[in-house]
């Protein structure tokens, strides 16, 4: 029997005003995992009403009291990890190792949010005005709109709300239609159990066909003052345009065409392990996943053979089995899109080193392709799935050129035993994030996370995240004498 869930508005579980519901389909079974309330514009307005009413008291709450709520939420997330693993397997086809990591990092994000409640709130500024004190004071925006994705639901759903709430904002969260529970309602459940006051976090779920209207109603509401979105570049353009039309700041964390550069002196076994993890964790459905492995030509053959063998042996299938590495894609359309990319590349001359076969339902065989050319779709398009490509570079300079041949700019990795050269290469890669001697799939609550170019703008995490969800106000005090005026 499917799980049934309602909207969360002002601390209460309520149906959509229309009474409609939406099906939440399991990627593995193809059956209805849950039915959730299908919100419309009137429900968005109710959620914003609640968030606006809750804002003054929440913003005025003592920081230590807010911190206790997030610390309790972190403990609850850890305690409910087995439930989270079961939820992610059923709702998004996430394998147990990925789901467990989601719960672990989400707990860390709640602890970082607890710390953020007591972060520095501003600075004393220099001034040429005699007798004056000049301050830059950080203040919460008020009501924030958050739109969270399905692929790392606990991590990215928590990230969408934790710091915005910690610095004193209230939030209306619209989770993905593919994971309304894991990246929305489950997180709100935990925060409410931890003691979050009514109305501070509100969750509106929706039917997929109503998504654009719900998003527009949320962002266009004049009481919403800040927007954050994690998802595809295509949708991010729409979100960013809508936010700009209403003169609202936005944080957009979008897609990537991420490279792992393997230099000549790399530890080959380590490079193979790094590339396999970076390309195929969560069946490649991570914005940071390795789309391109750029290997020095002098080790390319040896690397490619070892990499292909390791990838070919990855266990695939039922995400509920602990040994499974490659689970299903989130829906059939995603699996078909990847198969189309792979077919296009093969038809245009790509060499199959591993996989390459037709999807088994929603499970795309882990695939490695070589001899990629610019006329292939897979060269420029984000894969976001269980496939990756190998490029051969003449030297480090050529590797940088290949890695930078994209309009995306999220993250990258460089594998080398020569740290000086690795850092030099890293500094030339046009990405918002880069890791030397590691692959691109990395995240920490205290680190500034975000991309450049078509991978978006703004930052989550750490001090940068606090700045993204507060506005700075200039305040002066004429503490000695009076200010002079010319007339």
Short mmCIF file of C-alpha atoms in Angstrom, two decimals, residues 63 118 160 176 205 209-210 243 246 251 265 272 295 388 390 447 457 474-475:
data_model
loop_
_atom_site.label_atom_id
_atom_site.label_comp_id
_atom_site.label_asym_id
_atom_site.label_seq_id
_atom_site.Cartn_x
_atom_site.Cartn_y
_atom_site.Cartn_z
CA UNK A 63 20.96 31.94 18.71
CA UNK A 118 26.47 32.08 16.44
CA UNK A 160 18.37 23.96 0.81
CA UNK A 176 11.30 17.46 -6.46
CA UNK A 205 4.53 19.06 -2.83
CA UNK A 209 2.34 19.02 -14.51
CA UNK A 210 1.75 21.78 -11.96
CA UNK A 243 14.05 35.53 -9.78
CA UNK A 246 11.30 40.00 -9.49
CA UNK A 251 21.72 30.73 -5.47
CA UNK A 265 52.95 10.06 -12.70
CA UNK A 272 41.24 3.75 -11.38
CA UNK A 295 44.45 10.64 -19.16
CA UNK A 388 31.62 8.13 -18.68
CA UNK A 390 37.96 8.67 -21.70
CA UNK A 447 33.08 24.40 2.37
CA UNK A 457 26.21 31.05 -9.40
CA UNK A 474 25.22 49.62 6.54
CA UNK A 475 24.62 51.21 9.96
#
